Structure formats: structure tokens, C-alpha cells
Amino acid sequence: MGRYLLGRLAALVPVLLGLSVIVFLIMALIPGDPALALLGPYATPEAVARINRDLGLDRSLPVQYLTWLSHVLTGDLGRSHSLNRPVLDEVAERFAATLILAGAALALAALLGLALGVAAALRQSGWVDRLATLGVLVGLSVPSFWLGLLLILLVSVRWRLLPVSGMHAIYGEETLADLLRHLALPAATLAVVAAGVIARLTRAAMLEVLRQDFVRTARAKGLGEGRIVLLHAARAALVTVIPVIGTQAGFVLGGAVYVETVFQWPGIGRMLVGAIATRDVLLVQGGVLVVATTYVLVNLAADLLQRLADPRIGG
């Protein structure tokens, strides 16, 4: 396991390096002048040139990239010109809110997807299977932003059960109960698609496992059906599903961009939308780099969990 972990960590180096190049080039090659976006359309050429010089944008792209990378390796993501504060401080503050939302959504998606997948496999072609399949198809077909707006209209505006937006109430004490009330709708919106994917893969994995010889042997020995399903079949199917859950973590992080915008959740996705609008290059680069790095690390954690569940995987 130690050698496997070291090998995976070593493989991350070129991945993260390539990631940094892509993140840098995406913003560097987007048309538009960040200095002009900062100063406005009536800025003088001298002022634009001075801002570009201060930001290092008058240098060649390789020099800009190496300078930016050397700063990133020391934990310096630069200073946001639109917010006038260090990018690292802003990203860390916003990322904490995004982790709360994405973590809750992923946990909800995993629980719901596993439960639906197992239930559908145990009642193959029955009404439970048909109902679960229909629910999964609907969940995969409905755009998240449309579902979010529908939930706001029904649950918040018409029935007045949960808050419309935000992470905490504007007035009053910030308690855990208050956070959970504000978290319910955006987390549910973000979890629907991931739950559908996990349910489909869980159903297929369970059907495959239930046909294995060790399940028939367990039944022949007289073990209870609940014990066979939970301790043997579900555990074996989970080895296949774990990487899928890791992959869905990336989609949940990506989906947080528009879900946070719909629900006014103060996370990194909403921050990125504002930073793109103001052409805040360093803030966008820092935010995207942190999200992409998190996605890579989550997938590494999923691979390690799969390896722990079945040591034969990975050689």
C-alpha cells in the first residue's frame, strides 16, 4: 500500500503541472484587457500601460507563467484587483462555503444513489425497479439550474418552508440549524444528477454481484437475505461504485458554480462568476486552480479507498 500511495502521489506531479498550464492559458488567452476592465472605458493609454506593467502583463506568456507558478508554489496567488485583497484569503474563505455545499450534496447523492441502486437490483423488473429507473432518468434529464428555480418557487415562495437564498439569515444568530435550513435546497439541487449516476452504476454492479458463486454459496448455507445483501453483495458492489462517487465529486464541484449563483450561496463558484465579469485574472486563476486540484485529490482518495476495499486492484 505504501508503494502504491507513493506511485500515485508521484503521478500527480505532471498532472498538477499540466493543470497549472491549462488554468494559466485559459485566462491569459481570453480576449480583453484586464487593465481596461479595471480602469473602465475612459482610461488613458498611460494608465492602462501602468496597470499592465504592475500586473506583469507586459511580459511574454512563458515569463508570466513561470512568475505566476513560482508565486503559487510559495502559497502566493497574487492580489485581487477587484476586491483589493489577497487572492488566497478570498479563495480560502469562499472555498470553505463551497466545501460545505459540495460535501452535503455528495453525501446526499451517495446515500440516495446507493439506496435506489440496491433497491432496484433486488426488485429487478418490479415496480420498485421501474419507479427507481424513472426517477433516475428524470433526475438526469432535468437541468440543475431549472430544478433550483422550481424548488425556490415551490418550497420557498409558495409553501414558505425553507429560505430562498444565502448561507445564513441576514439578521439573527448563525446556528447549525440555520445553516442546515439554508443548505437543504441547494444541496438537494446539486445532488440530483450525481444520485442518478450513482444509482444506475450501483444497480448494474449489484445485479452482477448477485449472480456470483459466493452469493449462491451464502444462500445455500442458509444465511439470511439481509445479511447476504448488506455484508456480502453490497460490499462487493461498493468496490465498483467508489470511483464513480469520486468522479461525481468533480461534477458536484463544477455544478456548484451555477447552483451557488441561483441560491446566492457565498462560495467559490459565485466568486468565479463575479471575477470573470470584472476580468480579475488572478482571482479566476486562483479559484479554478484550487477547485481543479481538489478534484484531482478527491479522485486520488477514491482510488485509495477502492484499493483498501480490494487490495487486488492496482497490482
Short mmCIF file of C-alpha atoms in Angstrom, two decimals:
data_model
loop_
_atom_site.label_atom_id
_atom_site.label_comp_id
_atom_site.label_asym_id
_atom_site.label_seq_id
_atom_site.Cartn_x
_atom_site.Cartn_y
_atom_site.Cartn_z
CA MET A 1 0.00 0.00 0.00
CA GLY A 2 2.88 2.37 0.79
CA ARG A 3 4.49 1.88 -2.64
CA TYR A 4 1.10 2.25 -4.32
CA LEU A 5 0.49 5.54 -2.49
CA LEU A 6 3.96 6.89 -3.37
CA GLY A 7 3.44 5.93 -7.02
CA ARG A 8 0.07 7.71 -7.15
CA LEU A 9 1.50 10.81 -5.47
CA ALA A 10 4.41 10.88 -7.96
CA ALA A 11 1.93 10.60 -10.85
CA LEU A 12 0.13 13.66 -9.50
CA VAL A 13 3.12 15.94 -10.18
CA PRO A 14 2.81 16.05 -14.01
CA VAL A 15 -0.98 16.15 -13.69
CA LEU A 16 -0.91 19.21 -11.44
CA LEU A 17 1.79 20.84 -13.58
CA GLY A 18 -0.30 20.36 -16.73
CA LEU A 19 -3.31 21.62 -14.82
CA SER A 20 -1.48 24.82 -13.88
CA VAL A 21 -0.56 25.42 -17.57
CA ILE A 22 -4.18 24.98 -18.67
CA VAL A 23 -5.55 27.23 -15.92
CA PHE A 24 -2.99 29.93 -16.74
CA LEU A 25 -3.55 29.80 -20.51
CA ILE A 26 -7.36 29.84 -20.25
CA MET A 27 -7.32 33.27 -18.66
CA ALA A 28 -4.26 34.58 -20.49
CA LEU A 29 -5.70 33.85 -23.94
CA ILE A 30 -9.23 35.17 -23.30
CA PRO A 31 -9.77 38.34 -25.38
CA GLY A 32 -9.91 41.61 -23.47
CA ASP A 33 -7.58 43.79 -21.45
CA PRO A 34 -7.74 43.26 -17.65
CA ALA A 35 -6.35 46.77 -17.08
CA LEU A 36 -9.12 48.28 -19.22
CA ALA A 37 -11.71 46.21 -17.32
CA LEU A 38 -10.28 47.56 -14.06
CA LEU A 39 -9.99 51.23 -15.07
CA GLY A 40 -13.06 51.50 -17.27
CA PRO A 41 -13.59 52.53 -20.90
CA TYR A 42 -12.34 56.12 -20.37
CA ALA A 43 -8.89 55.14 -19.04
CA THR A 44 -5.89 56.81 -20.67
CA PRO A 45 -3.37 54.64 -22.55
CA GLU A 46 -0.72 55.64 -19.99
CA ALA A 47 -2.85 54.39 -17.09
CA VAL A 48 -3.62 51.11 -18.91
CA ALA A 49 0.08 50.59 -19.63
CA ARG A 50 0.97 51.28 -15.99
CA ILE A 51 -1.56 48.72 -14.68
CA ASN A 52 -0.38 46.11 -17.21
CA ARG A 53 3.21 46.76 -16.07
CA ASP A 54 2.25 46.45 -12.38
CA LEU A 55 0.42 43.16 -13.07
CA GLY A 56 3.30 41.84 -15.19
CA LEU A 57 1.03 41.54 -18.24
CA ASP A 58 3.53 43.36 -20.49
CA ARG A 59 5.89 40.35 -20.36
CA SER A 60 5.87 37.29 -22.60
CA LEU A 61 3.49 34.42 -21.73
CA PRO A 62 6.27 31.98 -20.65
CA VAL A 63 7.72 34.60 -18.29
CA GLN A 64 4.26 35.40 -16.95
CA TYR A 65 3.56 31.70 -16.38
CA LEU A 66 6.88 30.98 -14.62
CA THR A 67 6.48 34.04 -12.42
CA TRP A 68 2.89 33.07 -11.54
CA LEU A 69 3.88 29.42 -10.89
CA SER A 70 6.81 30.40 -8.63
CA HIS A 71 4.45 32.53 -6.57
CA VAL A 72 1.80 29.77 -6.45
CA LEU A 73 4.37 27.26 -5.15
CA THR A 74 5.06 29.58 -2.22
CA GLY A 75 1.35 29.98 -1.49
CA ASP A 76 1.10 33.44 -3.05
CA LEU A 77 -1.82 33.57 -5.52
CA GLY A 78 -1.48 37.31 -6.01
CA ARG A 79 -3.81 40.15 -5.13
CA SER A 80 -7.33 40.59 -6.47
CA HIS A 81 -7.61 43.98 -8.16
CA SER A 82 -11.41 44.00 -8.00
CA LEU A 83 -11.59 43.15 -4.27
CA ASN A 84 -8.24 44.71 -3.23
CA ARG A 85 -7.29 41.77 -1.01
CA PRO A 86 -5.04 38.67 -1.32
CA VAL A 87 -6.49 36.03 -3.64
CA LEU A 88 -5.57 33.26 -1.19
CA ASP A 89 -7.62 34.85 1.61
CA GLU A 90 -10.65 35.32 -0.65
CA VAL A 91 -10.42 31.81 -2.13
CA ALA A 92 -9.97 30.17 1.28
CA GLU A 93 -12.99 31.99 2.67
CA ARG A 94 -15.20 31.15 -0.30
CA PHE A 95 -13.91 27.59 -0.66
CA ALA A 96 -15.00 26.73 2.88
CA ALA A 97 -18.59 27.58 1.91
CA THR A 98 -18.30 25.55 -1.30
CA LEU A 99 -16.94 22.53 0.58
CA ILE A 100 -19.92 22.63 2.94
CA LEU A 101 -22.34 22.70 -0.01
CA ALA A 102 -20.49 20.16 -2.19
CA GLY A 103 -19.84 17.82 0.76
CA ALA A 104 -23.51 17.83 1.78
CA ALA A 105 -24.61 17.32 -1.85
CA LEU A 106 -22.18 14.44 -2.40
CA ALA A 107 -23.17 12.72 0.85
CA LEU A 108 -26.86 13.06 -0.07
CA ALA A 109 -26.21 11.80 -3.62
CA ALA A 110 -24.20 8.80 -2.36
CA LEU A 111 -26.84 7.76 0.19
CA LEU A 112 -29.73 8.24 -2.21
CA GLY A 113 -27.95 6.66 -5.19
CA LEU A 114 -26.77 3.60 -3.25
CA ALA A 115 -30.19 3.03 -1.70
CA LEU A 116 -32.02 3.39 -5.04
CA GLY A 117 -29.49 1.22 -6.86
CA VAL A 118 -29.64 -1.61 -4.31
CA ALA A 119 -33.46 -1.48 -4.12
CA ALA A 120 -33.79 -1.56 -7.92
CA ALA A 121 -31.40 -4.51 -8.23
CA LEU A 122 -33.19 -6.53 -5.52
CA ARG A 123 -36.54 -5.96 -7.26
CA GLN A 124 -35.37 -6.22 -10.86
CA SER A 125 -38.22 -5.56 -13.34
CA GLY A 126 -40.60 -4.98 -10.41
CA TRP A 127 -42.38 -1.71 -9.55
CA VAL A 128 -39.51 -0.58 -7.32
CA ASP A 129 -37.06 -1.05 -10.20
CA ARG A 130 -39.34 0.78 -12.66
CA LEU A 131 -40.00 3.63 -10.23
CA ALA A 132 -36.29 3.99 -9.40
CA THR A 133 -35.34 3.90 -13.09
CA LEU A 134 -37.96 6.56 -13.91
CA GLY A 135 -36.71 8.73 -11.03
CA VAL A 136 -33.10 8.35 -12.19
CA LEU A 137 -34.00 9.29 -15.79
CA VAL A 138 -35.94 12.34 -14.64
CA GLY A 139 -33.08 13.36 -12.36
CA LEU A 140 -30.52 13.03 -15.16
CA SER A 141 -32.71 14.91 -17.66
CA VAL A 142 -33.64 17.97 -15.59
CA PRO A 143 -31.10 20.84 -15.70
CA SER A 144 -29.89 21.71 -12.20
CA PHE A 145 -30.47 25.44 -12.54
CA TRP A 146 -34.08 24.83 -13.67
CA LEU A 147 -34.65 22.43 -10.75
CA GLY A 148 -33.19 25.01 -8.37
CA LEU A 149 -35.55 27.71 -9.59
CA LEU A 150 -38.51 25.28 -9.35
CA LEU A 151 -37.60 24.38 -5.75
CA ILE A 152 -37.32 28.06 -4.84
CA LEU A 153 -40.73 28.78 -6.36
CA LEU A 154 -42.49 25.85 -4.66
CA VAL A 155 -40.69 25.26 -1.36
CA SER A 156 -39.59 28.79 -0.50
CA VAL A 157 -42.02 31.18 -2.18
CA ARG A 158 -45.31 29.24 -2.23
CA TRP A 159 -45.03 26.95 0.81
CA ARG A 160 -42.58 29.13 2.81
CA LEU A 161 -40.83 26.08 4.28
CA LEU A 162 -37.18 26.99 3.65
CA PRO A 163 -35.17 30.18 2.99
CA VAL A 164 -34.90 31.41 -0.59
CA SER A 165 -31.16 32.09 -0.67
CA GLY A 166 -27.97 32.76 1.26
CA MET A 167 -25.93 30.69 3.70
CA HIS A 168 -27.32 32.25 6.88
CA ALA A 169 -30.15 34.55 7.81
CA ILE A 170 -29.26 38.21 7.32
CA TYR A 171 -30.45 39.04 10.81
CA GLY A 172 -30.11 36.73 13.79
CA GLU A 173 -27.62 34.23 15.17
CA GLU A 174 -25.66 31.93 12.80
CA THR A 175 -26.53 28.50 14.21
CA LEU A 176 -26.15 24.98 12.78
CA ALA A 177 -29.92 24.71 12.39
CA ASP A 178 -29.96 27.95 10.43
CA LEU A 179 -27.14 26.67 8.19
CA LEU A 180 -28.96 23.38 7.53
CA ARG A 181 -32.18 25.20 6.59
CA HIS A 182 -30.30 27.32 4.05
CA LEU A 183 -28.29 24.29 2.85
CA ALA A 184 -31.24 21.98 2.11
CA LEU A 185 -32.40 23.32 -1.26
CA PRO A 186 -29.00 23.98 -2.96
CA ALA A 187 -27.61 20.64 -1.71
CA ALA A 188 -30.68 18.77 -2.99
CA THR A 189 -30.45 20.56 -6.36
CA LEU A 190 -26.78 19.70 -6.70
CA ALA A 191 -27.25 16.07 -5.60
CA VAL A 192 -29.94 15.02 -8.08
CA VAL A 193 -27.77 14.30 -11.13
CA ALA A 194 -24.98 12.66 -9.11
CA ALA A 195 -27.52 10.47 -7.30
CA GLY A 196 -28.90 9.32 -10.64
CA VAL A 197 -25.48 8.31 -11.95
CA ILE A 198 -24.55 6.50 -8.72
CA ALA A 199 -27.92 4.68 -8.68
CA ARG A 200 -27.50 3.41 -12.24
CA LEU A 201 -23.97 2.12 -11.57
CA THR A 202 -24.98 0.61 -8.21
CA ARG A 203 -27.89 -1.25 -9.81
CA ALA A 204 -25.65 -2.70 -12.54
CA ALA A 205 -22.92 -3.65 -10.04
CA MET A 206 -25.41 -5.29 -7.66
CA LEU A 207 -27.01 -7.33 -10.46
CA GLU A 208 -23.56 -8.56 -11.46
CA VAL A 209 -22.57 -9.43 -7.89
CA LEU A 210 -25.88 -11.19 -7.11
CA ARG A 211 -25.08 -13.66 -9.93
CA GLN A 212 -21.67 -14.56 -8.42
CA ASP A 213 -20.98 -18.01 -6.96
CA PHE A 214 -20.19 -16.71 -3.47
CA VAL A 215 -23.72 -15.27 -3.19
CA ARG A 216 -25.27 -18.59 -4.22
CA THR A 217 -22.98 -20.35 -1.71
CA ALA A 218 -24.06 -17.98 1.05
CA ARG A 219 -27.72 -18.69 0.27
CA ALA A 220 -27.04 -22.43 0.20
CA LYS A 221 -25.54 -22.15 3.70
CA GLY A 222 -28.81 -20.68 4.91
CA LEU A 223 -27.62 -17.11 5.61
CA GLY A 224 -30.38 -14.51 5.86
CA GLU A 225 -31.13 -12.43 2.74
CA GLY A 226 -30.45 -9.17 4.59
CA ARG A 227 -27.03 -10.36 5.73
CA ILE A 228 -26.16 -11.61 2.24
CA VAL A 229 -27.15 -8.28 0.64
CA LEU A 230 -25.58 -5.92 3.17
CA LEU A 231 -22.44 -7.81 4.24
CA HIS A 232 -21.53 -9.59 1.03
CA ALA A 233 -23.20 -8.33 -2.17
CA ALA A 234 -23.35 -4.59 -1.33
CA ARG A 235 -19.77 -4.64 -0.06
CA ALA A 236 -18.51 -6.26 -3.27
CA ALA A 237 -20.54 -3.85 -5.45
CA LEU A 238 -19.18 -0.87 -3.50
CA VAL A 239 -15.69 -1.58 -4.88
CA THR A 240 -17.04 -0.75 -8.34
CA VAL A 241 -19.08 2.24 -7.21
CA ILE A 242 -16.40 4.06 -5.13
CA PRO A 243 -14.53 5.53 -8.16
CA VAL A 244 -17.85 6.70 -9.59
CA ILE A 245 -18.58 8.58 -6.37
CA GLY A 246 -15.12 10.17 -6.65
CA THR A 247 -15.85 11.22 -10.23
CA GLN A 248 -19.19 12.69 -9.21
CA ALA A 249 -17.37 14.81 -6.60
CA GLY A 250 -15.79 16.66 -9.52
CA PHE A 251 -19.13 17.21 -11.22
CA VAL A 252 -20.63 18.41 -7.95
CA LEU A 253 -17.79 20.95 -7.58
CA GLY A 254 -18.30 22.08 -11.18
CA GLY A 255 -22.07 22.27 -10.78
CA ALA A 256 -21.65 24.43 -7.68
CA VAL A 257 -20.84 27.38 -9.99
CA TYR A 258 -24.41 27.87 -11.23
CA VAL A 259 -26.19 26.41 -8.17
CA GLU A 260 -24.36 28.93 -5.94
CA THR A 261 -25.41 31.69 -8.33
CA VAL A 262 -29.07 30.60 -8.29
CA PHE A 263 -29.20 30.34 -4.47
CA GLN A 264 -26.78 33.24 -3.78
CA TRP A 265 -24.55 30.83 -1.85
CA PRO A 266 -21.31 32.66 -0.94
CA GLY A 267 -18.98 30.00 -2.34
CA ILE A 268 -16.15 29.87 -4.84
CA GLY A 269 -18.49 29.31 -7.81
CA ARG A 270 -20.31 32.57 -7.21
CA MET A 271 -16.94 34.25 -6.67
CA LEU A 272 -15.71 32.99 -10.06
CA VAL A 273 -18.76 34.36 -11.87
CA GLY A 274 -18.07 37.81 -10.41
CA ALA A 275 -14.33 37.56 -11.08
CA ILE A 276 -14.91 36.65 -14.75
CA ALA A 277 -17.30 39.58 -15.16
CA THR A 278 -14.66 42.01 -13.81
CA ARG A 279 -11.82 40.27 -15.70
CA ASP A 280 -9.99 39.66 -12.40
CA VAL A 281 -7.37 37.30 -13.88
CA LEU A 282 -5.53 36.35 -10.70
CA LEU A 283 -8.76 35.66 -8.79
CA VAL A 284 -10.09 33.40 -11.56
CA GLN A 285 -6.77 31.56 -11.90
CA GLY A 286 -6.52 31.04 -8.14
CA GLY A 287 -10.12 29.87 -7.80
CA VAL A 288 -10.01 27.46 -10.75
CA LEU A 289 -6.64 26.09 -9.65
CA VAL A 290 -7.92 25.31 -6.15
CA VAL A 291 -11.12 23.65 -7.45
CA ALA A 292 -9.23 21.59 -10.06
CA THR A 293 -6.59 20.50 -7.53
CA THR A 294 -9.34 19.46 -5.11
CA TYR A 295 -10.96 17.39 -7.86
CA VAL A 296 -7.65 15.58 -8.51
CA LEU A 297 -7.12 14.90 -4.80
CA VAL A 298 -10.69 13.65 -4.32
CA ASN A 299 -10.21 11.17 -7.16
CA LEU A 300 -6.93 10.06 -5.56
CA ALA A 301 -8.76 9.49 -2.27
CA ALA A 302 -11.44 7.47 -4.11
CA ASP A 303 -8.76 5.30 -5.74
CA LEU A 304 -7.11 4.70 -2.36
CA LEU A 305 -10.44 3.74 -0.80
CA GLN A 306 -11.06 1.31 -3.67
CA ARG A 307 -7.61 -0.15 -3.14
CA LEU A 308 -8.30 -0.56 0.59
CA ALA A 309 -11.61 -2.27 -0.18
CA ASP A 310 -9.97 -4.65 -2.68
CA PRO A 311 -6.12 -4.89 -2.43
CA ARG A 312 -6.00 -6.78 -5.77
CA ILE A 313 -6.79 -3.53 -7.63
CA GLY A 314 -3.76 -1.59 -8.87
CA GLY A 315 -1.36 -4.50 -8.91
#
